[in-house]
Amino acid sequence: MKNTLPELRARQGLTQADLADALNVSRQTVNALETGRYDPSLPLAFAIAKLFKCRIEDVFSPR
Amino acid sequence: MSAATTPVKYAGQSYLIEFIVATALYVGAIVLRNHAAHANLSPNVVLATKILPILPIWLMLAVVWRYYLRIDEFARKRLLETLAIAFGIASCAITSYALLMDAGLPQLAITWAWPTLAVSWGLTAGIRNIANR
């Protein structure tokens, strides 16, 4: 999947570490998500969408 | 605070501390076991020291399990993949050496199996970390 996480994060002025803390994941996990090396589980995808107040498909989409 | 509720960012730190303690207990138990074997002690004490290293071995398993509960889903995936690869390498290495012992290499105790898996795990994790940078 591709995602808009870097743009959404930058818009909110968050660092990868800030986002990791907010989601209770490691910074490495945020980095893996942003670079497309890891596709999140549904619960994590929902948590990300909720944090940015948008729908999952606004964050993640098929390549 | 239970392992499952520890914030993810402290998982590595907690694991390192617990792993060092468990490893130190294992090494201590092995040293005591070897010392007792050559000391003039009662058979019951010698027997107790012989089986003492079993406890820290299981403690190490508990430490890894607590780490697994603390980390996030990406880290869990990586941990399980790394363990699977390391287990495969260690199994091949141990079986190969068992066959080589029959061919004349020095006899090693079965207690070397655990350190072999630990080294294999460490090397696999290190190589994967470098490859993923």
mmCIF file with all atom_site columns, N, CA and C in Angstrom, chain A residues 21 24-29 31-33 37-44, chain B residues 4-10 70-75 77-78 131-133:
data_model
loop_
_atom_site.group_PDB
_atom_site.id
_atom_site.type_symbol
_atom_site.label_atom_id
_atom_site.label_alt_id
_atom_site.label_comp_id
_atom_site.label_asym_id
_atom_site.label_entity_id
_atom_site.label_seq_id
_atom_site.pdbx_PDB_ins_code
_atom_site.Cartn_x
_atom_site.Cartn_y
_atom_site.Cartn_z
_atom_site.occupancy
_atom_site.B_iso_or_equiv
_atom_site.pdbx_formal_charge
_atom_site.auth_seq_id
_atom_site.auth_comp_id
_atom_site.auth_asym_id
_atom_site.auth_atom_id
_atom_site.pdbx_PDB_model_num
ATOM 1   N N  . ASP A 1 21  ? 4.716  8.113  19.737 1.00 0.00 ? 21  ASP A N  1
ATOM 2   C CA . ASP A 1 21  ? 4.189  8.222  21.104 1.00 0.00 ? 21  ASP A CA 1
ATOM 3   C C  . ASP A 1 21  ? 2.665  8.233  21.096 1.00 0.00 ? 21  ASP A C  1
ATOM 4   N N  . ASN A 1 24  ? 1.448  4.803  20.427 1.00 0.00 ? 24  ASN A N  1
ATOM 5   C CA . ASN A 1 24  ? 2.116  3.794  21.263 1.00 0.00 ? 24  ASN A CA 1
ATOM 6   C C  . ASN A 1 24  ? 2.769  2.694  20.419 1.00 0.00 ? 24  ASN A C  1
ATOM 7   N N  . VAL A 1 25  ? 3.519  3.158  19.422 1.00 0.00 ? 25  VAL A N  1
ATOM 8   C CA . VAL A 1 25  ? 4.365  2.243  18.643 1.00 0.00 ? 25  VAL A CA 1
ATOM 9   C C  . VAL A 1 25  ? 5.778  2.830  18.669 1.00 0.00 ? 25  VAL A C  1
ATOM 10  N N  . SER A 1 26  ? 6.736  2.089  18.127 1.00 0.00 ? 26  SER A N  1
ATOM 11  C CA . SER A 1 26  ? 8.104  2.606  18.116 1.00 0.00 ? 26  SER A CA 1
ATOM 12  C C  . SER A 1 26  ? 8.303  3.554  16.925 1.00 0.00 ? 26  SER A C  1
ATOM 13  N N  . ARG A 1 27  ? 9.355  4.399  17.003 1.00 0.00 ? 27  ARG A N  1
ATOM 14  C CA . ARG A 1 27  ? 9.654  5.301  15.889 1.00 0.00 ? 27  ARG A CA 1
ATOM 15  C C  . ARG A 1 27  ? 10.032 4.489  14.644 1.00 0.00 ? 27  ARG A C  1
ATOM 16  N N  . GLN A 1 28  ? 10.651 3.335  14.867 1.00 0.00 ? 28  GLN A N  1
ATOM 17  C CA . GLN A 1 28  ? 11.007 2.461  13.742 1.00 0.00 ? 28  GLN A CA 1
ATOM 18  C C  . GLN A 1 28  ? 9.761  1.986  13.000 1.00 0.00 ? 28  GLN A C  1
ATOM 19  N N  . THR A 1 29  ? 8.691  1.763  13.756 1.00 0.00 ? 29  THR A N  1
ATOM 20  C CA . THR A 1 29  ? 7.444  1.318  13.124 1.00 0.00 ? 29  THR A CA 1
ATOM 21  C C  . THR A 1 29  ? 6.852  2.445  12.275 1.00 0.00 ? 29  THR A C  1
ATOM 22  N N  . ASN A 1 31  ? 8.505  4.822  10.876 1.00 0.00 ? 31  ASN A N  1
ATOM 23  C CA . ASN A 1 31  ? 9.385  4.924  9.713  1.00 0.00 ? 31  ASN A CA 1
ATOM 24  C C  . ASN A 1 31  ? 9.075  3.824  8.690  1.00 0.00 ? 31  ASN A C  1
ATOM 25  N N  . ALA A 1 32  ? 8.858  2.600  9.181  1.00 0.00 ? 32  ALA A N  1
ATOM 26  C CA . ALA A 1 32  ? 8.539  1.481  8.272  1.00 0.00 ? 32  ALA A CA 1
ATOM 27  C C  . ALA A 1 32  ? 7.202  1.714  7.568  1.00 0.00 ? 32  ALA A C  1
ATOM 28  N N  . LEU A 1 33  ? 6.252  2.304  8.285  1.00 0.00 ? 33  LEU A N  1
ATOM 29  C CA . LEU A 1 33  ? 4.942  2.613  7.678  1.00 0.00 ? 33  LEU A CA 1
ATOM 30  C C  . LEU A 1 33  ? 5.109  3.672  6.593  1.00 0.00 ? 33  LEU A C  1
ATOM 31  N N  . ARG A 1 37  ? 7.494  -0.045 3.991  1.00 0.00 ? 37  ARG A N  1
ATOM 32  C CA . ARG A 1 37  ? 8.098  -1.352 4.274  1.00 0.00 ? 37  ARG A CA 1
ATOM 33  C C  . ARG A 1 37  ? 7.175  -2.222 5.121  1.00 0.00 ? 37  ARG A C  1
ATOM 34  N N  . TYR A 1 38  ? 6.141  -1.596 5.689  1.00 0.00 ? 38  TYR A N  1
ATOM 35  C CA . TYR A 1 38  ? 5.217  -2.359 6.543  1.00 0.00 ? 38  TYR A CA 1
ATOM 36  C C  . TYR A 1 38  ? 3.803  -1.828 6.368  1.00 0.00 ? 38  TYR A C  1
ATOM 37  N N  . ASP A 1 39  ? 2.866  -2.740 6.142  1.00 0.00 ? 39  ASP A N  1
ATOM 38  C CA . ASP A 1 39  ? 1.448  -2.386 6.071  1.00 0.00 ? 39  ASP A CA 1
ATOM 39  C C  . ASP A 1 39  ? 0.821  -2.655 7.439  1.00 0.00 ? 39  ASP A C  1
ATOM 40  N N  . PRO A 1 40  ? 0.129  -1.663 8.017  1.00 0.00 ? 40  PRO A N  1
ATOM 41  C CA . PRO A 1 40  ? -0.367 -1.840 9.387  1.00 0.00 ? 40  PRO A CA 1
ATOM 42  C C  . PRO A 1 40  ? -1.546 -2.805 9.464  1.00 0.00 ? 40  PRO A C  1
ATOM 43  N N  . SER A 1 41  ? -1.800 -3.290 10.685 1.00 0.00 ? 41  SER A N  1
ATOM 44  C CA . SER A 1 41  ? -3.007 -4.078 10.929 1.00 0.00 ? 41  SER A CA 1
ATOM 45  C C  . SER A 1 41  ? -4.205 -3.118 10.864 1.00 0.00 ? 41  SER A C  1
ATOM 46  N N  . LEU A 1 42  ? -5.400 -3.676 10.785 1.00 0.00 ? 42  LEU A N  1
ATOM 47  C CA . LEU A 1 42  ? -6.593 -2.814 10.765 1.00 0.00 ? 42  LEU A CA 1
ATOM 48  C C  . LEU A 1 42  ? -6.707 -1.960 12.025 1.00 0.00 ? 42  LEU A C  1
ATOM 49  N N  . PRO A 1 43  ? -6.501 -2.548 13.245 1.00 0.00 ? 43  PRO A N  1
ATOM 50  C CA . PRO A 1 43  ? -6.591 -1.692 14.436 1.00 0.00 ? 43  PRO A CA 1
ATOM 51  C C  . PRO A 1 43  ? -5.624 -0.496 14.399 1.00 0.00 ? 43  PRO A C  1
ATOM 52  N N  . LEU A 1 44  ? -4.388 -0.731 13.910 1.00 0.00 ? 44  LEU A N  1
ATOM 53  C CA . LEU A 1 44  ? -3.428 0.377  13.848 1.00 0.00 ? 44  LEU A CA 1
ATOM 54  C C  . LEU A 1 44  ? -3.837 1.379  12.766 1.00 0.00 ? 44  LEU A C  1
ATOM 55  N N  . ALA B 2 4   ? 2.491  -5.963 29.437 1.00 0.00 ? 4   ALA B N  1
ATOM 56  C CA . ALA B 2 4   ? 1.586  -5.562 28.358 1.00 0.00 ? 4   ALA B CA 1
ATOM 57  C C  . ALA B 2 4   ? 1.237  -4.083 28.391 1.00 0.00 ? 4   ALA B C  1
ATOM 58  N N  . THR B 2 5   ? 1.340  -3.426 29.565 1.00 0.00 ? 5   THR B N  1
ATOM 59  C CA . THR B 2 5   ? 0.963  -2.012 29.668 1.00 0.00 ? 5   THR B CA 1
ATOM 60  C C  . THR B 2 5   ? 2.161  -1.063 29.657 1.00 0.00 ? 5   THR B C  1
ATOM 61  N N  . THR B 2 6   ? 3.378  -1.622 29.574 1.00 0.00 ? 6   THR B N  1
ATOM 62  C CA . THR B 2 6   ? 4.570  -0.780 29.498 1.00 0.00 ? 6   THR B CA 1
ATOM 63  C C  . THR B 2 6   ? 4.580  -0.063 28.146 1.00 0.00 ? 6   THR B C  1
ATOM 64  N N  . PRO B 2 7   ? 4.808  1.277  28.124 1.00 0.00 ? 7   PRO B N  1
ATOM 65  C CA . PRO B 2 7   ? 4.876  1.951  26.830 1.00 0.00 ? 7   PRO B CA 1
ATOM 66  C C  . PRO B 2 7   ? 5.923  1.309  25.914 1.00 0.00 ? 7   PRO B C  1
ATOM 67  N N  . VAL B 2 8   ? 5.591  1.235  24.624 1.00 0.00 ? 8   VAL B N  1
ATOM 68  C CA . VAL B 2 8   ? 6.441  0.552  23.649 1.00 0.00 ? 8   VAL B CA 1
ATOM 69  C C  . VAL B 2 8   ? 7.866  1.094  23.658 1.00 0.00 ? 8   VAL B C  1
ATOM 70  N N  . LYS B 2 9   ? 8.002  2.426  23.861 1.00 0.00 ? 9   LYS B N  1
ATOM 71  C CA . LYS B 2 9   ? 9.347  3.001  23.733 1.00 0.00 ? 9   LYS B CA 1
ATOM 72  C C  . LYS B 2 9   ? 10.309 2.546  24.832 1.00 0.00 ? 9   LYS B C  1
ATOM 73  N N  . TYR B 2 10  ? 9.777  1.992  25.930 1.00 0.00 ? 10  TYR B N  1
ATOM 74  C CA . TYR B 2 10  ? 10.650 1.488  26.994 1.00 0.00 ? 10  TYR B CA 1
ATOM 75  C C  . TYR B 2 10  ? 10.882 -0.018 26.883 1.00 0.00 ? 10  TYR B C  1
ATOM 76  N N  . ARG B 2 70  ? 5.458  -6.428 25.201 1.00 0.00 ? 70  ARG B N  1
ATOM 77  C CA . ARG B 2 70  ? 5.672  -4.981 25.285 1.00 0.00 ? 70  ARG B CA 1
ATOM 78  C C  . ARG B 2 70  ? 5.761  -4.295 23.917 1.00 0.00 ? 70  ARG B C  1
ATOM 79  N N  . ILE B 2 71  ? 6.264  -5.015 22.919 1.00 0.00 ? 71  ILE B N  1
ATOM 80  C CA . ILE B 2 71  ? 6.560  -4.370 21.638 1.00 0.00 ? 71  ILE B CA 1
ATOM 81  C C  . ILE B 2 71  ? 5.321  -4.238 20.770 1.00 0.00 ? 71  ILE B C  1
ATOM 82  N N  . ASP B 2 72  ? 5.423  -3.419 19.716 1.00 0.00 ? 72  ASP B N  1
ATOM 83  C CA . ASP B 2 72  ? 4.275  -3.212 18.831 1.00 0.00 ? 72  ASP B CA 1
ATOM 84  C C  . ASP B 2 72  ? 4.237  -4.265 17.725 1.00 0.00 ? 72  ASP B C  1
ATOM 85  N N  . GLU B 2 73  ? 3.222  -4.168 16.879 1.00 0.00 ? 73  GLU B N  1
ATOM 86  C CA . GLU B 2 73  ? 2.972  -5.244 15.905 1.00 0.00 ? 73  GLU B CA 1
ATOM 87  C C  . GLU B 2 73  ? 4.101  -5.405 14.879 1.00 0.00 ? 73  GLU B C  1
ATOM 88  N N  . PHE B 2 74  ? 4.712  -4.293 14.451 1.00 0.00 ? 74  PHE B N  1
ATOM 89  C CA . PHE B 2 74  ? 5.812  -4.377 13.477 1.00 0.00 ? 74  PHE B CA 1
ATOM 90  C C  . PHE B 2 74  ? 7.015  -5.087 14.107 1.00 0.00 ? 74  PHE B C  1
ATOM 91  N N  . ALA B 2 75  ? 7.312  -4.704 15.355 1.00 0.00 ? 75  ALA B N  1
ATOM 92  C CA . ALA B 2 75  ? 8.440  -5.314 16.050 1.00 0.00 ? 75  ALA B CA 1
ATOM 93  C C  . ALA B 2 75  ? 8.170  -6.795 16.323 1.00 0.00 ? 75  ALA B C  1
ATOM 94  N N  . LYS B 2 77  ? 6.388  -8.797 14.434 1.00 0.00 ? 77  LYS B N  1
ATOM 95  C CA . LYS B 2 77  ? 6.568  -9.486 13.155 1.00 0.00 ? 77  LYS B CA 1
ATOM 96  C C  . LYS B 2 77  ? 8.063  -9.729 12.908 1.00 0.00 ? 77  LYS B C  1
ATOM 97  N N  . ARG B 2 78  ? 8.848  -8.689 13.122 1.00 0.00 ? 78  ARG B N  1
ATOM 98  C CA . ARG B 2 78  ? 10.293 -8.804 12.900 1.00 0.00 ? 78  ARG B CA 1
ATOM 99  C C  . ARG B 2 78  ? 10.926 -9.800 13.879 1.00 0.00 ? 78  ARG B C  1
ATOM 100 N N  . ALA B 2 131 ? 20.555 -4.378 7.198  1.00 0.00 ? 131 ALA B N  1
ATOM 101 C CA . ALA B 2 131 ? 19.908 -4.450 5.877  1.00 0.00 ? 131 ALA B CA 1
ATOM 102 C C  . ALA B 2 131 ? 18.698 -3.538 5.779  1.00 0.00 ? 131 ALA B C  1
ATOM 103 N N  . ASN B 2 132 ? 18.049 -3.255 6.903  1.00 0.00 ? 132 ASN B N  1
ATOM 104 C CA . ASN B 2 132 ? 16.824 -2.444 6.882  1.00 0.00 ? 132 ASN B CA 1
ATOM 105 C C  . ASN B 2 132 ? 17.067 -0.958 7.100  1.00 0.00 ? 132 ASN B C  1
ATOM 106 N N  . ARG B 2 133 ? 18.337 -0.577 7.218  1.00 0.00 ? 133 ARG B N  1
ATOM 107 C CA . ARG B 2 133 ? 18.615 0.848  7.438  1.00 0.00 ? 133 ARG B CA 1
ATOM 108 C C  . ARG B 2 133 ? 18.341 1.660  6.180  1.00 0.00 ? 133 ARG B C  1
#
